Coordinates of C-alpha atoms in Angstrom, one line a residue:
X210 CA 110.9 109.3 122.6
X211 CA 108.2 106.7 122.4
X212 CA 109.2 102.7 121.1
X213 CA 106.6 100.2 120.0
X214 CA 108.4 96.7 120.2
X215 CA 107.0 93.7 117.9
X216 CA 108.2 90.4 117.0
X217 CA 107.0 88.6 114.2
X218 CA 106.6 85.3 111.9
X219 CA 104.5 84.6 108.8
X220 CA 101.9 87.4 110.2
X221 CA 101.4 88.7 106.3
X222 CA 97.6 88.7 107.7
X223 CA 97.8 91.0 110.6
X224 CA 100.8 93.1 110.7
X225 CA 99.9 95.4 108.3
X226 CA 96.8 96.4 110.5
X227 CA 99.1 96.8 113.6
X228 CA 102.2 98.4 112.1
X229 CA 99.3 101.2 110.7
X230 CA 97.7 101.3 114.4
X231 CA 101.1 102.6 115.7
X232 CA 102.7 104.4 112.7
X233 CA 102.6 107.6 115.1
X234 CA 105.5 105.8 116.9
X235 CA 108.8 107.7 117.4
X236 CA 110.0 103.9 116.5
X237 CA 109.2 100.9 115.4
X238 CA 111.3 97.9 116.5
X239 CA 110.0 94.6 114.4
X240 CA 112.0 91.4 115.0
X241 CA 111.0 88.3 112.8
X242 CA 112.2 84.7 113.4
X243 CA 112.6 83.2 109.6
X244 CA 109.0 84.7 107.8
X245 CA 108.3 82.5 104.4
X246 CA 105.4 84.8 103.2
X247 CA 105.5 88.8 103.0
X248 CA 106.0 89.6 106.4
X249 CA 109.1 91.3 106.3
X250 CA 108.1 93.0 103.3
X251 CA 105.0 94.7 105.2
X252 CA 107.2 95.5 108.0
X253 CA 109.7 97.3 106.2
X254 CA 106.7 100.0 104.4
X255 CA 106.1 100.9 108.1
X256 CA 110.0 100.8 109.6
X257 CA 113.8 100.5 108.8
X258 CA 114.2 98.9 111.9
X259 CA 113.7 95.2 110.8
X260 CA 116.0 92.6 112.5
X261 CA 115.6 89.1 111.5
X262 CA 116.6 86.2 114.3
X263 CA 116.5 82.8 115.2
X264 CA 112.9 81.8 117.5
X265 CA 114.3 81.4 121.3
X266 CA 111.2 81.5 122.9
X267 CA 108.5 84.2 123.5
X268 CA 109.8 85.6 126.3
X269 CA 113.9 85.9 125.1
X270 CA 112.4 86.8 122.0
X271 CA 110.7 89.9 123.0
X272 CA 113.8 90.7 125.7
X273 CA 116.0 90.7 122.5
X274 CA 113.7 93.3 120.7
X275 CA 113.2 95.6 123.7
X276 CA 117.0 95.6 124.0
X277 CA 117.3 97.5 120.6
X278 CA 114.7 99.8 122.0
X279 CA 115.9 103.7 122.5
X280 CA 112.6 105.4 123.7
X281 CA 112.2 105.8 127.0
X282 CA 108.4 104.8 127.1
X283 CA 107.9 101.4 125.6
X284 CA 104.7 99.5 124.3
X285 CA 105.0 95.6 123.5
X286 CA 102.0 94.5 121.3
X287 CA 101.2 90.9 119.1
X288 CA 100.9 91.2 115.7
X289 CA 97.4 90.5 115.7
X290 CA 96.5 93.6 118.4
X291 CA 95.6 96.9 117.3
X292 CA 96.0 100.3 119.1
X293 CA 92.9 102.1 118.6
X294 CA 93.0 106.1 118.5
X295 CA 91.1 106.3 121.4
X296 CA 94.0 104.1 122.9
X297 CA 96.6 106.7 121.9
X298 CA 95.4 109.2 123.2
X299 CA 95.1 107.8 127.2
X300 CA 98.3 106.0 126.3
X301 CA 100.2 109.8 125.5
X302 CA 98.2 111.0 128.9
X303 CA 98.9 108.0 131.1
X304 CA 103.1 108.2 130.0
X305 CA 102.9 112.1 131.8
X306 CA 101.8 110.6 135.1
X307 CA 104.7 111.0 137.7
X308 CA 105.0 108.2 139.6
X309 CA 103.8 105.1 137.4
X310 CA 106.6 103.1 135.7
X311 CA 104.1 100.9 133.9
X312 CA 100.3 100.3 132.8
X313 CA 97.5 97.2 132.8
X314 CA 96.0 97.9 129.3
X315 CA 92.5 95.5 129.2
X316 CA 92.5 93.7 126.2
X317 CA 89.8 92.8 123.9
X318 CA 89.7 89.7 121.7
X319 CA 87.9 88.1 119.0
X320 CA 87.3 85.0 118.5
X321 CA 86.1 83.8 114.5
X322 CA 84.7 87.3 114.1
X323 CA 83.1 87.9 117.4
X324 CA 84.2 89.9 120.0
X325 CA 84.7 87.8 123.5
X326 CA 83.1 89.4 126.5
X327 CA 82.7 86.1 128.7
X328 CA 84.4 83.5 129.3
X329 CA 87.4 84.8 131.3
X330 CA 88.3 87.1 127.8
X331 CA 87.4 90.0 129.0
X332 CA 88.5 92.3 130.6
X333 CA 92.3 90.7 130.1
X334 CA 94.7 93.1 131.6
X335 CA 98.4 92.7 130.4
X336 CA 101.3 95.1 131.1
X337 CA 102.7 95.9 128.1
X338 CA 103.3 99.9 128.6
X339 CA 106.3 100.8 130.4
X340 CA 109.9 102.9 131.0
X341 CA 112.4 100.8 128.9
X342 CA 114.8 101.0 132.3
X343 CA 112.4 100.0 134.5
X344 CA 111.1 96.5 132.8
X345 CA 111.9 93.4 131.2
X346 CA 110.2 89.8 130.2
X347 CA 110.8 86.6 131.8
X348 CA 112.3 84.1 129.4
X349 CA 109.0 81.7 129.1
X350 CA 108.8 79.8 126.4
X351 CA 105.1 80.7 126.7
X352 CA 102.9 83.1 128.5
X353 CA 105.8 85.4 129.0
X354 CA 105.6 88.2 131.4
X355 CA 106.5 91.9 131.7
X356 CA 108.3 93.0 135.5
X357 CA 108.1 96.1 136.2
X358 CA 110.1 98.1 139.3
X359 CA 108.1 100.5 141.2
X360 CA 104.3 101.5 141.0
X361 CA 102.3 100.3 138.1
X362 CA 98.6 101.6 136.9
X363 CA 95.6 100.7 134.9
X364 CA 94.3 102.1 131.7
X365 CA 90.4 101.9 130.7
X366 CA 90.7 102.1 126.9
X367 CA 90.9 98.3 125.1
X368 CA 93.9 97.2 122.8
X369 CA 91.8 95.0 120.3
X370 CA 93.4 91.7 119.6
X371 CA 92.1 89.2 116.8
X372 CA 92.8 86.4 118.2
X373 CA 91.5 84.0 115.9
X374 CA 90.4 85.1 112.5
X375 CA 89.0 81.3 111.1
X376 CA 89.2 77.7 112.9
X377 CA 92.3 76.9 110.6
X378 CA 94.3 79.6 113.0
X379 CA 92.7 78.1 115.8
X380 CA 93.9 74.7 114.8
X381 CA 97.2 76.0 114.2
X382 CA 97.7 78.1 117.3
X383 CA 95.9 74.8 119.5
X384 CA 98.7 72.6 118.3
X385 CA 102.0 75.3 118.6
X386 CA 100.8 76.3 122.2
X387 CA 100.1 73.0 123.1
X388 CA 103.6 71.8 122.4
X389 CA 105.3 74.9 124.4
X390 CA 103.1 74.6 127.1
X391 CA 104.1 71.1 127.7
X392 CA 107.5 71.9 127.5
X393 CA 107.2 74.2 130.5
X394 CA 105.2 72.0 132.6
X395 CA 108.0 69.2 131.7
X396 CA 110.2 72.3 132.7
X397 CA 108.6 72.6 135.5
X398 CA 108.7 68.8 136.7
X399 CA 105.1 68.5 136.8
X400 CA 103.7 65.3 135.6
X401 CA 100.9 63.9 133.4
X402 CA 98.8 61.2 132.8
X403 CA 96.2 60.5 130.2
X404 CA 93.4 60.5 133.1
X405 CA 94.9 63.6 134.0
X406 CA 94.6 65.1 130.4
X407 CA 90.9 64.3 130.3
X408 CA 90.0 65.6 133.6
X409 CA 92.0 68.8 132.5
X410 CA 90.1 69.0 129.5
X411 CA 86.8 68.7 131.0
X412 CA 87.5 71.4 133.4
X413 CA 88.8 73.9 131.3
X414 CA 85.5 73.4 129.0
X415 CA 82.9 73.6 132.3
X416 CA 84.9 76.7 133.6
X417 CA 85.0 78.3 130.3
X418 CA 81.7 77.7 129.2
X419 CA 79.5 77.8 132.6
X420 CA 81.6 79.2 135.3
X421 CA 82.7 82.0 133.4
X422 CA 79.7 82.1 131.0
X423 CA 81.2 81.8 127.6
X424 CA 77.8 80.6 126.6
X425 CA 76.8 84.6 126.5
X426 CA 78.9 85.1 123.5
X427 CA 76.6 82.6 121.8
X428 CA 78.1 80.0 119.2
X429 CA 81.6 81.9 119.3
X430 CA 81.2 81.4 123.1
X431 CA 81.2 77.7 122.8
X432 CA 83.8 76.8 120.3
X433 CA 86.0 79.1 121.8
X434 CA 85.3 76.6 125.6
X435 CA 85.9 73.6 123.1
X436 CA 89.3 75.1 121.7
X437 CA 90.7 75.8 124.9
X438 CA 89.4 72.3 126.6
X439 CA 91.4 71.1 122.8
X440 CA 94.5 73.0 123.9
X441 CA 94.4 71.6 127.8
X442 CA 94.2 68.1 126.6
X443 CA 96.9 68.2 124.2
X444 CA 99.1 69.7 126.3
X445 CA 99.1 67.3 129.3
X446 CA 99.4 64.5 126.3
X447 CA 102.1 65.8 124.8
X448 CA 103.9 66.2 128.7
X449 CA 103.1 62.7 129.1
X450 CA 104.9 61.9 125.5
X451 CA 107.8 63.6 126.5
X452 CA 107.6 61.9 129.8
X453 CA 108.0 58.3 128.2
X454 CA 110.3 59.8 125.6
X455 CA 112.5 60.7 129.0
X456 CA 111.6 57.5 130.8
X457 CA 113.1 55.3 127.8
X458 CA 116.5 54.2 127.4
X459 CA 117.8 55.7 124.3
X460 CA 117.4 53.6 121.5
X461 CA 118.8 54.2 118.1
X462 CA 118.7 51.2 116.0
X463 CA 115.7 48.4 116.5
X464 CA 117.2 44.6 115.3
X465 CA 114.1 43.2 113.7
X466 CA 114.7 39.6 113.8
X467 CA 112.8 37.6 111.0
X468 CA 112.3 33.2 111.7
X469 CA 111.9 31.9 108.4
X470 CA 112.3 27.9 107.3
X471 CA 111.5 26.7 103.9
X472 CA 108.8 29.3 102.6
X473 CA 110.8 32.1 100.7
X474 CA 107.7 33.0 99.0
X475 CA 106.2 34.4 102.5
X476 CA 109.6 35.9 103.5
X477 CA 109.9 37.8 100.3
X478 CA 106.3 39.6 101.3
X479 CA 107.8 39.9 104.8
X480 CA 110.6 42.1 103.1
X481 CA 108.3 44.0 101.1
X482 CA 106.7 45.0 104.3
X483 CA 109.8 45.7 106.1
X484 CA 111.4 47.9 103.4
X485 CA 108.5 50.0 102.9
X486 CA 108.9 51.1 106.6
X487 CA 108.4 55.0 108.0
X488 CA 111.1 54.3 110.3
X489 CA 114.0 53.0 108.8
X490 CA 116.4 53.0 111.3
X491 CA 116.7 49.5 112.1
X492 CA 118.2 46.1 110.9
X493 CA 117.3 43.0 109.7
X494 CA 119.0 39.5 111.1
X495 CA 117.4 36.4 109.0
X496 CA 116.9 33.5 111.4
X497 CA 116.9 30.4 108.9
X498 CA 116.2 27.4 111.3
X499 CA 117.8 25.0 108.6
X500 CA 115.2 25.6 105.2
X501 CA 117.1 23.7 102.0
X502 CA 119.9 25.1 100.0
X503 CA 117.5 26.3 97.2
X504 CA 114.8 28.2 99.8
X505 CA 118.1 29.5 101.3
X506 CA 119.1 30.8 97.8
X507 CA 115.7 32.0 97.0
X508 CA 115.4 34.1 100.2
X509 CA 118.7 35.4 99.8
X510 CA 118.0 36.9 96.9
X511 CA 114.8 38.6 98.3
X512 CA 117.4 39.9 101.2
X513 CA 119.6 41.9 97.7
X514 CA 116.8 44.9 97.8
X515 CA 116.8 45.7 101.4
X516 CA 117.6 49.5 101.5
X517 CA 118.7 49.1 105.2
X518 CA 121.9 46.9 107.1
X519 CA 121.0 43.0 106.6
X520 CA 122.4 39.5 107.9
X521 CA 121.7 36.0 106.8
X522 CA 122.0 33.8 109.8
X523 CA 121.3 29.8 109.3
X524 CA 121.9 26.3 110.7
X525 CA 121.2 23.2 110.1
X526 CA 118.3 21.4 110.1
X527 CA 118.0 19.2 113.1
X528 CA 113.9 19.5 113.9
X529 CA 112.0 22.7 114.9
X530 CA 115.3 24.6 116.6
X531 CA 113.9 28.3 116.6
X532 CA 115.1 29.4 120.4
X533 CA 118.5 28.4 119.2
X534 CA 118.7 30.6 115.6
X535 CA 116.7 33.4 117.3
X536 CA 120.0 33.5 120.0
X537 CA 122.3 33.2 116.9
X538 CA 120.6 35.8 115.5
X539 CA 120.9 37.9 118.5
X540 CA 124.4 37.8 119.1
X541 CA 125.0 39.3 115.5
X542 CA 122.4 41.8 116.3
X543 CA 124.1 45.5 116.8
X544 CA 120.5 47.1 118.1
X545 CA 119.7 48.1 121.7
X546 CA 116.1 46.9 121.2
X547 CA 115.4 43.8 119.5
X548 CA 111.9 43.1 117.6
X549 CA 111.1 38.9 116.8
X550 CA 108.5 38.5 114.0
X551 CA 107.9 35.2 111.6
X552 CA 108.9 35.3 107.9
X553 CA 105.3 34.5 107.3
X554 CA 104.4 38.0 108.9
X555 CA 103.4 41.1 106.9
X556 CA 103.7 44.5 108.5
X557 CA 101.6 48.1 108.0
X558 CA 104.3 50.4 107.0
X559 CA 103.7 52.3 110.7
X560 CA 104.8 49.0 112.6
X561 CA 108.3 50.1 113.4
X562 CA 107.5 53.3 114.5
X563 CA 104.6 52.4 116.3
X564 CA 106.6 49.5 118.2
X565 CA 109.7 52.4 118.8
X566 CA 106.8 54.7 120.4
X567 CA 105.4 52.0 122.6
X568 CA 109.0 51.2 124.2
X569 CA 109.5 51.6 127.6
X570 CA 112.5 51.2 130.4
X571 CA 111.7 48.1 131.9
X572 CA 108.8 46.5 129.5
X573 CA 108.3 44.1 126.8
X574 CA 105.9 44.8 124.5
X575 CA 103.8 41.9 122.5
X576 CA 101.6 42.8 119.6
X577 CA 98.7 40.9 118.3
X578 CA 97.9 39.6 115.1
X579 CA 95.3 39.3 112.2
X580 CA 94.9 35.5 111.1
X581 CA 94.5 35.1 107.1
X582 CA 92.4 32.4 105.7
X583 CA 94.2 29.2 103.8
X584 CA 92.3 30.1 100.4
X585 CA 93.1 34.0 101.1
X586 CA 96.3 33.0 101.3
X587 CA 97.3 31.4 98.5
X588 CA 95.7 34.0 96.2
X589 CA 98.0 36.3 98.1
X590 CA 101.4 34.8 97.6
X591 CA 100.1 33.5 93.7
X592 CA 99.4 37.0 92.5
X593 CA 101.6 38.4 94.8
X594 CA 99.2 41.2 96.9
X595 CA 100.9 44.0 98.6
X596 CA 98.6 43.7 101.8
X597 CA 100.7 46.3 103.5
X598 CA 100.3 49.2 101.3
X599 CA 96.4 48.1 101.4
X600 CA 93.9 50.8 103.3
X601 CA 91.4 50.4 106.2
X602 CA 88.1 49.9 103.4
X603 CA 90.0 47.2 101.7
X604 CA 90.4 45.2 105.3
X605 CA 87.0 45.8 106.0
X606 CA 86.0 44.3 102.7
X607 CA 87.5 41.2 103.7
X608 CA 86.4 40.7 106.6
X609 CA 82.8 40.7 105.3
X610 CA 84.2 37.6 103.1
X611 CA 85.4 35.9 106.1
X612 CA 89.4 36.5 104.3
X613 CA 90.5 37.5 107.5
X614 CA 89.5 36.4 111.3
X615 CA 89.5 40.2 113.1
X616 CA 89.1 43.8 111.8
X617 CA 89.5 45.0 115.2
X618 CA 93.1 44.8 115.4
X619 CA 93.7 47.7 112.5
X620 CA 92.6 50.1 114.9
X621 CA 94.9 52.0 116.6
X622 CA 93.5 53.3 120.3
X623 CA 95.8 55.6 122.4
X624 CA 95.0 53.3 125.8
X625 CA 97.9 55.5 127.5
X626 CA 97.9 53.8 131.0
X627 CA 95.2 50.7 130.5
X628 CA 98.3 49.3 128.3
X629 CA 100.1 48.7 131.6
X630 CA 97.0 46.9 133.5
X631 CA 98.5 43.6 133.3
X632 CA 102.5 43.2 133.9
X633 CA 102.8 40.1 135.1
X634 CA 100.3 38.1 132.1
X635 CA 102.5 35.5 129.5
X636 CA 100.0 34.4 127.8
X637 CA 99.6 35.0 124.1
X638 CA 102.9 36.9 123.9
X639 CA 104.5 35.2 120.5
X640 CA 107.8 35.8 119.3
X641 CA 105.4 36.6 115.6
X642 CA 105.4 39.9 117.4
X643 CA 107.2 40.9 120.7
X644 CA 109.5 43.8 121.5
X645 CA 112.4 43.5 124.4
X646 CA 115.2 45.8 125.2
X647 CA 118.6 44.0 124.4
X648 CA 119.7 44.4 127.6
X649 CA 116.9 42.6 129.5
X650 CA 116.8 39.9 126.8
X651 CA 120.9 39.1 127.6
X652 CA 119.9 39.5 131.2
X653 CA 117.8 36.2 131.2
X654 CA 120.0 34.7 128.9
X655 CA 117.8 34.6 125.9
X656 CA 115.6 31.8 124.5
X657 CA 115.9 28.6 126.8
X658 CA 117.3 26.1 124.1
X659 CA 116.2 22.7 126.0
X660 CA 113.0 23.9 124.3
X661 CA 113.3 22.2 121.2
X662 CA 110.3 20.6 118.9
X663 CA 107.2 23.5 118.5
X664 CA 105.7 25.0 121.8
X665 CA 105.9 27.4 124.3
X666 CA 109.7 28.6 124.1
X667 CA 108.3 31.9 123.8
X668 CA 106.1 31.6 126.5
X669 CA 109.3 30.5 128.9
X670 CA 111.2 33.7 127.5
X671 CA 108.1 36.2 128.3
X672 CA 107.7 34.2 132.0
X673 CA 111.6 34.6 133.2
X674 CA 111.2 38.5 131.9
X675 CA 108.8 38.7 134.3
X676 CA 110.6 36.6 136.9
X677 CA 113.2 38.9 136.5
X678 CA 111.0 42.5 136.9
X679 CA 110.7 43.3 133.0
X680 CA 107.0 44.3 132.9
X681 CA 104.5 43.4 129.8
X682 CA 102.8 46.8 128.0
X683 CA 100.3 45.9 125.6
X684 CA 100.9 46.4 122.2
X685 CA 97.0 45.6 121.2
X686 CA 95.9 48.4 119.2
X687 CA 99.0 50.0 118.5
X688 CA 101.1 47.6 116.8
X689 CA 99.5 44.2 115.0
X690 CA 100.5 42.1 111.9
X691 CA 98.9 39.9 108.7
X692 CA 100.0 36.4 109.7
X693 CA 99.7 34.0 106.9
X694 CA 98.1 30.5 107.2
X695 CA 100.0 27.2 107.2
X696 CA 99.7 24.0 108.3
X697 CA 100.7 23.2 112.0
X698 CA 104.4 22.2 112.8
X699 CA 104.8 19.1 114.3
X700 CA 103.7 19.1 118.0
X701 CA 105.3 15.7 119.6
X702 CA 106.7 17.8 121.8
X703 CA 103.9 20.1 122.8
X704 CA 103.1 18.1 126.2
X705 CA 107.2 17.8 127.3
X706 CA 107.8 22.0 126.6
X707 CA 104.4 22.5 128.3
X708 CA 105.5 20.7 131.3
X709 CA 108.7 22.4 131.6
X710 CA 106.7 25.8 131.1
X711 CA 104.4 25.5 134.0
X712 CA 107.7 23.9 136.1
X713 CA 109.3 27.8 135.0
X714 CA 106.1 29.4 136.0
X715 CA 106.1 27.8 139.7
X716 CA 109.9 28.9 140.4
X717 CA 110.1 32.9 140.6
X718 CA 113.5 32.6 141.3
X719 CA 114.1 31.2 137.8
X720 CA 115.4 33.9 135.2
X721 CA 118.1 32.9 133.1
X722 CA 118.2 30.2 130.6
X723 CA 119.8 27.0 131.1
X724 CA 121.4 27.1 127.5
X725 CA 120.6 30.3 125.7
X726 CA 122.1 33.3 124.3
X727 CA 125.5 33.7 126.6
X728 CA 127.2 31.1 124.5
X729 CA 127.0 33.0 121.5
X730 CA 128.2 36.3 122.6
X731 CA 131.5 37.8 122.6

């Protein structure tokens, strides 16, 4: 008895052509892993033996299907690959052969309607003809294999395979392989870097192309070197994504701590931006550094519509105290990473995510900004303007009208590595946008409260996270907000908190906060 073995999911395009290739089969053994088109309908005009599973992997997958095989000659084919009847024919010949308990069969792909002679495509042996009790796959996720016991042999006649019948399969098949190919390497414990992914890249293309002379298969030839270069990169990027995902503490819910005083009006935008977030799983602490009872009321009222957790923290007025409500604000905080921004701050609806992508064990992160014109900002707040639902063209518009100081900032550049260039730098890190692990924040004991009057008390924070081996990764072109214009707060103080600052910055040994968040906590 001869078995043919396939496994299956939305193949509607191909498996009729394979299940008609074989339909001289003693059996037919299809297993499908959850099929939304006609799949399984196609399958069962060809076979009753139809099983439907869960998707385990390639390599379990096709175990599981061989194990309801009963012939005692398998052959494993994709439901793309056709058996040709000159392949029949050597196959029934080769199966008589004492001696052999399984067969190479050279495969022969197309690529976009071309058949693939270069390029290390052809000829691609793979066992997939041998006696059920003497093989079985490996359990890769991926590029499983067949093992064989005892002597295996070659055959000479092709199994076609269309391997890609347009670019949208190749784009589809570039982005599933991709993913389980990184999930082997990680597997594996091999590691990547976004240098690494590059220089992959390239050398998949120059092997494909030149050393093994896809350019004879003409244009095919090179968009099939350009898909599999496409395939290498994303691979080693997506190991070094779940490299940082592994690296990072867990984090569940981000604290995003808003400092407002006196401008409910800008807040209420703030909100806006806030609760149109992708990522909603975090919570908001207001940090009111003493605004009047009816901005207090005002804001309040803005704080009604938040569709996520929410805490109104305030003191009184005694002068420009915002190291002091931002440690208030802490204590109530329930997050394991905390995110400071100013009430005055408008966010892209990405900006949570982004910042919960950029976290890393270890590493504050400080964004940038995008500095609004005075006039620009009044006609903002009067009419109100939803800047953060606004797209790209409309930011470029403005910039051309001088609305808006950078146009730079909107664009998001995967800098991998180069974000790490300069750990030890404080300068222009602003609590208007900087991300910091709870943990390493209570570590230095907060905000340093003796910084009181405008200047620098973010600065001191950033310089004792550094004292203390919390590394800065640049949020630049990942993570930036609309910053509204208002007049400067006083700055009597500037020159005293500046002194202190550079006395912090001259005493590595100082970390923790004369008077910061430990009197608050529990």
């Amino acid at each position: 008895m001869f078995s043919v073995i396939i496994i299956t999911k939305n193949e509607a395009s191909h498996i009729g052509r394979c299940l008609e290739s074989v339909s001289w089969a003693d059996e037919i053994i299809v297993l499908d892993s959850g099929s939304t088109d006609t799949t399984v309908a196609i399958c069962r005009e060809y076979t009753d033996k139809v099983y439907e599973t869960d998707w385990p992997g390639f390599g379990i997958q096709k175990q599981r299907a061989l194990d309801k095989a009963t012939g005692g000659w398998v052959l494993s084919i994709d439901a793309d690959e056709i058996v040709t009847p000159e392949l029949r024919t050597e196959i029934g010949q080769a199966i008589k052969l004492s001696g052999y308990n399984g067969f190479q069969i050279p495969r022969l792909s197309s690529y976009c309607g071309r058949e693939i002679r270069h390029g290390g495509w052809w000829p691609d042996y793979v066992l997939r003809l041998f006696r059920r009790n003497a093989g079985h796959f490996t359990d890769s996720a991926v590029h499983e294999q067949v093992i064989v016991q005892g002597q295996t042999g070659r055959l000479s006649t092709p199994l076609l395979h269309e391997a890609f019948i347009n670019l949208d399969e190749v784009l589809h098949k570039v982005n599933s392989y991709s993913s389980l190919g990184a999930k082997m390497l990680s597997q594996r414990g091999i590691r990547s870097s976004l240098c690494k992914a590059i220089f992959k890249a390239l050398w998949t293309f120059v092997r494909t192309y030149w050393l093994k002379a896809a350019f004879l298969d003409g244009q095919q030839g090179l968009m099939l070197s350009i898909s599999n270069a496409e395939g290498t990169y994303y691979k080693y990027v997506k190991l070094l994504e779940l490299q940082n995902r592994q690296a990072a503490p867990i984090m569940s819910l981000i604290s995003v701590i808003v400092t407002t005083y006196n401008w409910a009006d800008a807040l209420s935008l703030c909100l806006e931006s806030l609760y149109s977030q992708n990522d909603m799983d975090f919570e908001i602490i207001i940090a009111d550094d003493g605004s009047t009872l009816i901005n207090r009321e005002k804001a309040q009222t803005y704080c009604l519509k938040s569709p996520v957790s929410i805490k109104y923290i305030h003191h009184e007025d005694q002068g420009f105290r915002a190291a002091t409500i931002r440690n208030k604000a802490v204590a109530q905080s329930k997050g394991d990473y905390l995110l400071f921004i100013d009430g005055d701050c408008i966010l892209r609806p990405d900006f949570i995510a982004r910042h919960r992508q950029l976290a890393g064990a270890g590493h504050f992160i400080p964004g940038n900004r995008i500095l609004l014109s005075p006039a620009f900002t009044q006609e903002v707040l009067a009419q109100p303007i939803s800047l953060h639902l606004k797209s790209l063209p409309y930011f470029i518009f403005l910039r051309l009208q001088n609305k808006i100081n950078r146009i730079s900032a909107f664009f998001h550049l995967p800098l991998g590595p180069l974000r790490n260039l300069q750990p030890q730098k404080w300068q222009k890190a602003m609590t208007c946008n900087l991300a910091v692990w709870k943990d390493d924040f209570v570590q230095v004991n907060g905000f340093d409260e003796l910084f009181e009057g405008w200047g620098f008390e973010d600065s001191d924070l950033v310089i004792r996270l550094i004292h203390a081996g919390i590394k800065r990764k640049e949020g630049r072109f990942a993570v930036s907000v609309l910053h509204l214009w208002h007049h400067q707060n006083d700055k009597s103080k500037q020159d005293l908190n500046y002194q202190l600052l550079m006395e912090r910055l001259a005493q590595p040994d100082f970390i923790c906060a004369s008077k910061g968040v430990s009197q608050y906590l529990e």
